[in-house]
Coordinates of C-alpha atoms in Angstrom, one line a residue:
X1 CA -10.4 9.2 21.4
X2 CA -9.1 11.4 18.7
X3 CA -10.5 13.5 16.1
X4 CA -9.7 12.4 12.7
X5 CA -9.9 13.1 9.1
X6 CA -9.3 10.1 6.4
X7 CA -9.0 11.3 3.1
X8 CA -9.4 8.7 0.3
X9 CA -11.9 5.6 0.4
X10 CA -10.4 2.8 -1.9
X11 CA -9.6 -0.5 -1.7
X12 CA -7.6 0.1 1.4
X13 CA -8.7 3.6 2.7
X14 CA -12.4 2.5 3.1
X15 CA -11.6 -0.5 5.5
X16 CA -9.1 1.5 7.4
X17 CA -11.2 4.7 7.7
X18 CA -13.9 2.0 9.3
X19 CA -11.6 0.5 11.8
X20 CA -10.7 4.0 13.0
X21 CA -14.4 4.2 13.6
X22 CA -15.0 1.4 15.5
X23 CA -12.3 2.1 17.8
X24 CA -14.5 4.9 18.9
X25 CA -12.3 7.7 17.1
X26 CA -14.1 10.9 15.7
X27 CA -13.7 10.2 11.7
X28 CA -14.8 12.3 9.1
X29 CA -14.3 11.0 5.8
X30 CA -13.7 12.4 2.2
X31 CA -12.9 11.0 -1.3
X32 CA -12.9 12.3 -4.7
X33 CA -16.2 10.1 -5.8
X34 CA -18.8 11.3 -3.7
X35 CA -20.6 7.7 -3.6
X36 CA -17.6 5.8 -1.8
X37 CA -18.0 8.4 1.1
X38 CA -22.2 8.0 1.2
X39 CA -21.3 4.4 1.2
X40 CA -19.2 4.5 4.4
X41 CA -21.2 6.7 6.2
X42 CA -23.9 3.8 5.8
X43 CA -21.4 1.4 7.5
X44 CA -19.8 3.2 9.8
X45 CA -20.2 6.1 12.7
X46 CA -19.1 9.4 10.9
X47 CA -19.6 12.2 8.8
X48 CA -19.2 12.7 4.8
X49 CA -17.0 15.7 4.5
X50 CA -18.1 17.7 0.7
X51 CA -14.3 18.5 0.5
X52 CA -10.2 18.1 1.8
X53 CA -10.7 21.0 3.7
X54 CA -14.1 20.6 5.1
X55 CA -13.0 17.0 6.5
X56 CA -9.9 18.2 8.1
X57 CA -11.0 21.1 9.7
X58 CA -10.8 20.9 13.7
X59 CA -9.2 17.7 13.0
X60 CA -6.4 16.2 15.2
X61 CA -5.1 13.6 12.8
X62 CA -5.2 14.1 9.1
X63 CA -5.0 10.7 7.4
X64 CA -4.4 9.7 3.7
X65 CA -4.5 6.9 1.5
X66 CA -4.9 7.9 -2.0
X67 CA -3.0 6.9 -5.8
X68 CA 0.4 8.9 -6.2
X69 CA 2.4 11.6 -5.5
X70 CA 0.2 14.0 -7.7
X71 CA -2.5 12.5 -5.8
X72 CA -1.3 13.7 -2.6
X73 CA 0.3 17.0 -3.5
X74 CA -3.2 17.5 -5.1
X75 CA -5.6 16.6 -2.0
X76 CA -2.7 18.5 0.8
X77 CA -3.4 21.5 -1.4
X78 CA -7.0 21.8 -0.9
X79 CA -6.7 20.9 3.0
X80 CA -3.6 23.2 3.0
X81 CA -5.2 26.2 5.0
X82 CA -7.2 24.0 7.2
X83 CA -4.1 22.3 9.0
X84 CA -3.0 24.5 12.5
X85 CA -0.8 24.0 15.4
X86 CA -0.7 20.5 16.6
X87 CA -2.7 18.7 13.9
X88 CA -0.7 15.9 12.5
X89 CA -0.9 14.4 8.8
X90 CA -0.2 10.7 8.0
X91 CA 0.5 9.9 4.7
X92 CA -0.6 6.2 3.8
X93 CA -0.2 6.1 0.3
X94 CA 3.1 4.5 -0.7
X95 CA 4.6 8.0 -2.4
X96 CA 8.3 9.7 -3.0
X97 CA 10.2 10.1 -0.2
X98 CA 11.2 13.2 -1.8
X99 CA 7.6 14.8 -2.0
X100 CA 7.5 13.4 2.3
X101 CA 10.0 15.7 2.9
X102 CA 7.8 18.6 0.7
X103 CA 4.9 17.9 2.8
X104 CA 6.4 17.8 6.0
X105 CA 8.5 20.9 5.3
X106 CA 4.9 22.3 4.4
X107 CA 3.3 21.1 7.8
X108 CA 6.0 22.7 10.1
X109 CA 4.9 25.8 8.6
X110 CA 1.8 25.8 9.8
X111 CA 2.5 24.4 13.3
X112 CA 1.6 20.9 12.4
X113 CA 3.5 16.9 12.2
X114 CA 3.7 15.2 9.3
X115 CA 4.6 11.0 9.1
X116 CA 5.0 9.1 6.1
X117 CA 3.8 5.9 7.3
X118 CA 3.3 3.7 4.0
X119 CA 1.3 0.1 4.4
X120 CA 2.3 -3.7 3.4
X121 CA -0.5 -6.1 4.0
X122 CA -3.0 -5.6 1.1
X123 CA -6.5 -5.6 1.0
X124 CA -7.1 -8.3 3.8
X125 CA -4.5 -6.8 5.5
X126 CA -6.7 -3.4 5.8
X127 CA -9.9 -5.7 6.5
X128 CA -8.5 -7.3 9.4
X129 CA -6.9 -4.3 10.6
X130 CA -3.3 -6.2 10.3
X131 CA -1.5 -3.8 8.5
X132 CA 2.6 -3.6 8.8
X133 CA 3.2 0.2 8.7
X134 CA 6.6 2.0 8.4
X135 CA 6.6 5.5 9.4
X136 CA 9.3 8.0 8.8
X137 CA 9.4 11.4 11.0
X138 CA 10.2 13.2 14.2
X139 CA 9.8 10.9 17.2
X140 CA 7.3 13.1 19.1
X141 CA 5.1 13.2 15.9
X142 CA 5.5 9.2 15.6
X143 CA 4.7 8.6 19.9
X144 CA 1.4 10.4 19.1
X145 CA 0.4 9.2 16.4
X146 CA 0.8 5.4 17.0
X147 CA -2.3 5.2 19.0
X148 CA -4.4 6.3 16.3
X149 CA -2.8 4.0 13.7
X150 CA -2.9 1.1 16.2
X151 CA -7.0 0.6 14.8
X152 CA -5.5 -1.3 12.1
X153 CA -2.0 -2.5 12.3
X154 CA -0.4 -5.3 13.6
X155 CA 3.0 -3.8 13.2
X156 CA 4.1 -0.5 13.6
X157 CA 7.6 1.1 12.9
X158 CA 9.5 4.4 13.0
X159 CA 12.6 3.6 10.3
X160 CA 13.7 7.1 10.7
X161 CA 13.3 10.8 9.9
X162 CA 11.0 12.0 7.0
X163 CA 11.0 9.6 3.8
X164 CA 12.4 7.1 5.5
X165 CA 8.7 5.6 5.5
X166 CA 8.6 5.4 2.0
X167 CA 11.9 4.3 1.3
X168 CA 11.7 1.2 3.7
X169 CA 8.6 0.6 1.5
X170 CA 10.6 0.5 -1.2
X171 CA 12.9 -2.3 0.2
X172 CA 9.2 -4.4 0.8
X173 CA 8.6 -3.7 -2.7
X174 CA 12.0 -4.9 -4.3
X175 CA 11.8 -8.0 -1.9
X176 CA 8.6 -9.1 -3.1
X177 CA 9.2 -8.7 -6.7
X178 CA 11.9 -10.9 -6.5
X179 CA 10.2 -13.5 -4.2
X180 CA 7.0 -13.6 -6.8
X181 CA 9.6 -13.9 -9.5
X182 CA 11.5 -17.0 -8.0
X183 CA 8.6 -19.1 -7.4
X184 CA 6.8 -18.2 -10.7
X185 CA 10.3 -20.0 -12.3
X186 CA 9.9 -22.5 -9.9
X187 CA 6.3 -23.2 -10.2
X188 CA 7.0 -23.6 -14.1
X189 CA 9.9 -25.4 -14.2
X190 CA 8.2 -28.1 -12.1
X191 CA 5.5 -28.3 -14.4
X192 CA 7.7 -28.2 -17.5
X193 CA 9.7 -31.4 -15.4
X194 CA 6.3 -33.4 -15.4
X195 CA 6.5 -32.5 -11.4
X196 CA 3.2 -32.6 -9.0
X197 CA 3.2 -29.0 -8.0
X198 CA 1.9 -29.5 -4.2
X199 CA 4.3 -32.4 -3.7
X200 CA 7.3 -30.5 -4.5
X201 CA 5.4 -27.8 -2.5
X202 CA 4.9 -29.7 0.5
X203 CA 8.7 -31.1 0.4
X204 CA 10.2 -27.6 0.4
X205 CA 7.7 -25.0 2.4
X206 CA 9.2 -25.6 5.1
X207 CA 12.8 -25.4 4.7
X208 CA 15.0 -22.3 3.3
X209 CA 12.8 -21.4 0.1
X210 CA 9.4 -20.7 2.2
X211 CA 7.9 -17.5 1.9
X212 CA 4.7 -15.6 2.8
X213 CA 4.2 -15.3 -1.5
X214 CA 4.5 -19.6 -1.5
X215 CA 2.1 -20.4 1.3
X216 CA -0.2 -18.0 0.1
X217 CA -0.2 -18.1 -3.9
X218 CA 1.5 -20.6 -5.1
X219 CA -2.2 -22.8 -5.8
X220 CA -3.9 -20.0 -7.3
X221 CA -0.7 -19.1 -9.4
X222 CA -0.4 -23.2 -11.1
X223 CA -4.2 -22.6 -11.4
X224 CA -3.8 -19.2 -13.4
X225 CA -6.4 -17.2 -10.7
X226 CA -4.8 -13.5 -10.2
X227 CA -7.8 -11.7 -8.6
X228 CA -6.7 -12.2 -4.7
X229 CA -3.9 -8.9 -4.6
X230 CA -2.3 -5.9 -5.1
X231 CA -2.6 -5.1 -8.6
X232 CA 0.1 -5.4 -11.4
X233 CA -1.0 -1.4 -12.2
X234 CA 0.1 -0.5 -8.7
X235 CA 3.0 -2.9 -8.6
X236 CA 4.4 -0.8 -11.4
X237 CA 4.0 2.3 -9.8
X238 CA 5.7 1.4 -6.6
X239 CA 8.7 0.2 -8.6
X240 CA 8.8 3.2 -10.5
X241 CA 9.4 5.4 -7.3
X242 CA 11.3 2.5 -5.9
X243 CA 13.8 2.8 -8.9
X244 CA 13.8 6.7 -9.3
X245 CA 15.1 6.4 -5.8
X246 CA 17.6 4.1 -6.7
X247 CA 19.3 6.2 -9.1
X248 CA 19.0 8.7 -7.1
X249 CA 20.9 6.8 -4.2
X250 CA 23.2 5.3 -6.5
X251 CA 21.9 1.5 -5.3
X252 CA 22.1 -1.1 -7.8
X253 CA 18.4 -2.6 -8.3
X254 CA 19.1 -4.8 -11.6
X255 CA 16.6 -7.7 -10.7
X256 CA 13.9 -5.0 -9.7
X257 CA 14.1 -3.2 -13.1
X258 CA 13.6 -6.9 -14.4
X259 CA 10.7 -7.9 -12.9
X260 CA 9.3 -4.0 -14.0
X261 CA 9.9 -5.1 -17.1
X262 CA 7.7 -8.4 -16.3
X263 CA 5.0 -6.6 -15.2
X264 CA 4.9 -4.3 -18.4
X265 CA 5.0 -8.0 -20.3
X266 CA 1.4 -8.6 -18.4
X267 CA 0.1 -5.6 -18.7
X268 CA 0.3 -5.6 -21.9
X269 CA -1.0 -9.2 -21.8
X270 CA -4.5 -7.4 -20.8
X271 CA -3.3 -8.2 -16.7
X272 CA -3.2 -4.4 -15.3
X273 CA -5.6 -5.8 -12.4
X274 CA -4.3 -8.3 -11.8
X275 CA -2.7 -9.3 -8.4
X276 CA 1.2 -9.6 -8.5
X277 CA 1.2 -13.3 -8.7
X278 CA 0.2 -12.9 -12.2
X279 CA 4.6 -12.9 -13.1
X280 CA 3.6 -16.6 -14.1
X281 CA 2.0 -15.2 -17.2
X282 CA 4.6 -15.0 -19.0
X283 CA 5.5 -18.7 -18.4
X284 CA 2.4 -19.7 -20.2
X285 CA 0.0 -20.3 -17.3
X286 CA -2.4 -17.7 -18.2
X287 CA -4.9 -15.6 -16.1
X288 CA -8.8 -17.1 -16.1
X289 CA -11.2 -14.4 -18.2

């Protein structure tokens, strides 16, 4: 079992931090409100750390899951001068690729790994300790790290060397915005066409237009309940480093910056939390107060 500091208790961080725990790793925990780290410690075998470096000193495994890349650069400076030879850091939070490779660079002066290893799953993803993970770095790093992350994913992939984590996450995020997009159209054109919704549902899940987003949300979407996801907030984030990358590889995201654009239209319809299903908003079918 390893020794291992989590850094950053939300709606993810706090379920994956417990996993860790129950799989009979050393965790000590830390995040920027005091109380979520009080509240783990109540649920789960491990210590509150008071800061960054407190919780990753001695550690093993350094693990975050915290907001954006200021976030990050923010927290790695605090723990900076607690990270030595052979510690590894795992960066969870879907981030730049660019500030990966600023981190990583960062680590190998000090003797230690760094992986990007961003997460697709969601909230009951991190519950059930299914999380897809896609990890950019060294293959050594990667090799030893994978037992540790194994306490909550179901999937776990090295892409490639540093950043390539974050910008496979980017191709999860462009997929889904389209996906959510297409059956939000769909979903109201058959209700504009006088269609019953799980009918026409039933008659095409299973052939070329299923998706995860259409077994999952396409009931709570025709009954305007957007409380069961990722939020549009963090949606819009994630596009935002998805499309500075883009123009900074030269790819062609047109459809991506259009659904952006959607979720702007909702969050300005009062939807910031709401989950990214919420794209039929702007169709008419709107969110329950």
């Amino acid at each position: 079992m390893a020794r291992t500091a989590f850094l950053g208790l939300g709606v993810m961080g706090f379920h994956m931090a417990g996993h860790l725990a129950r799989a009979g790793h050393q965790v000590s925990v830390w995040n920027r409100t005091a109380g979520k780290s009080t509240a783990w410690t109540g649920m789960h075998r491990g210590e509150a750390a008071k800061d960054p470096a407190s919780a990753v000193f001695g550690a093993e495994f350094v693990l975050m899951c915290l907001g954006d890349d200021p976030d990050v650069r923010a927290v790695f400076d605090q723990f900076e001068s607690s990270l030595g030879a052979g510690m590894t850091v795992i960066d969870h939070t879907t981030a730049s690729a660019g500030l990966a490779r600023e981190l990583a660079a960062r680590c190998k002066a000090k003797g230690a790994r760094f992986i990007d290893a961003p997460v697709s799953g969601g909230e009951a993803g991190a519950i059930n300790g299914k999380l897809t993970i896609m990890c950019g770095g060294e293959p050594a790093a990667f090799t030893g790290a994978e037992p540790v992350m194994n306490a909550f994913a179901r999937k776990i992939t090295l892409i490639g060397d540093t950043g390539a984590g974050q910008l496979a996450k980017s191709v999860n995020q462009i997929c889904i915005a389209g996906i959510v997009q297409g059956l939000a159209e769909g979903l109201h054109f058959a209700e504009a066409a006088g269609l019953d919704a799980e009918k026409v549902i039933e008659a095409i899940s299973g052939g070329a237009a299923q998706s995860w987003q259409m077994e999952n949300r396409w009931k709570t979407m025709t009954e305007g309940k957007f409380d069961f996801g990722f939020a549009v907030d963090w949606m819009r984030k994630d596009l935002r480093i998805t499309l500075d990358a883009a123009r900074e590889t030269g790819a062609s995201l047109p459809l991506t910056a259009l659904v952006d654009q959607y979720y702007a239209d909702v969050q300005a319809m009062g939807g910031a939390r709401w989950d990214t299903s919420s794209l039929i908003a702007r169709l008419g079918k709107r969110g329950e107060s």
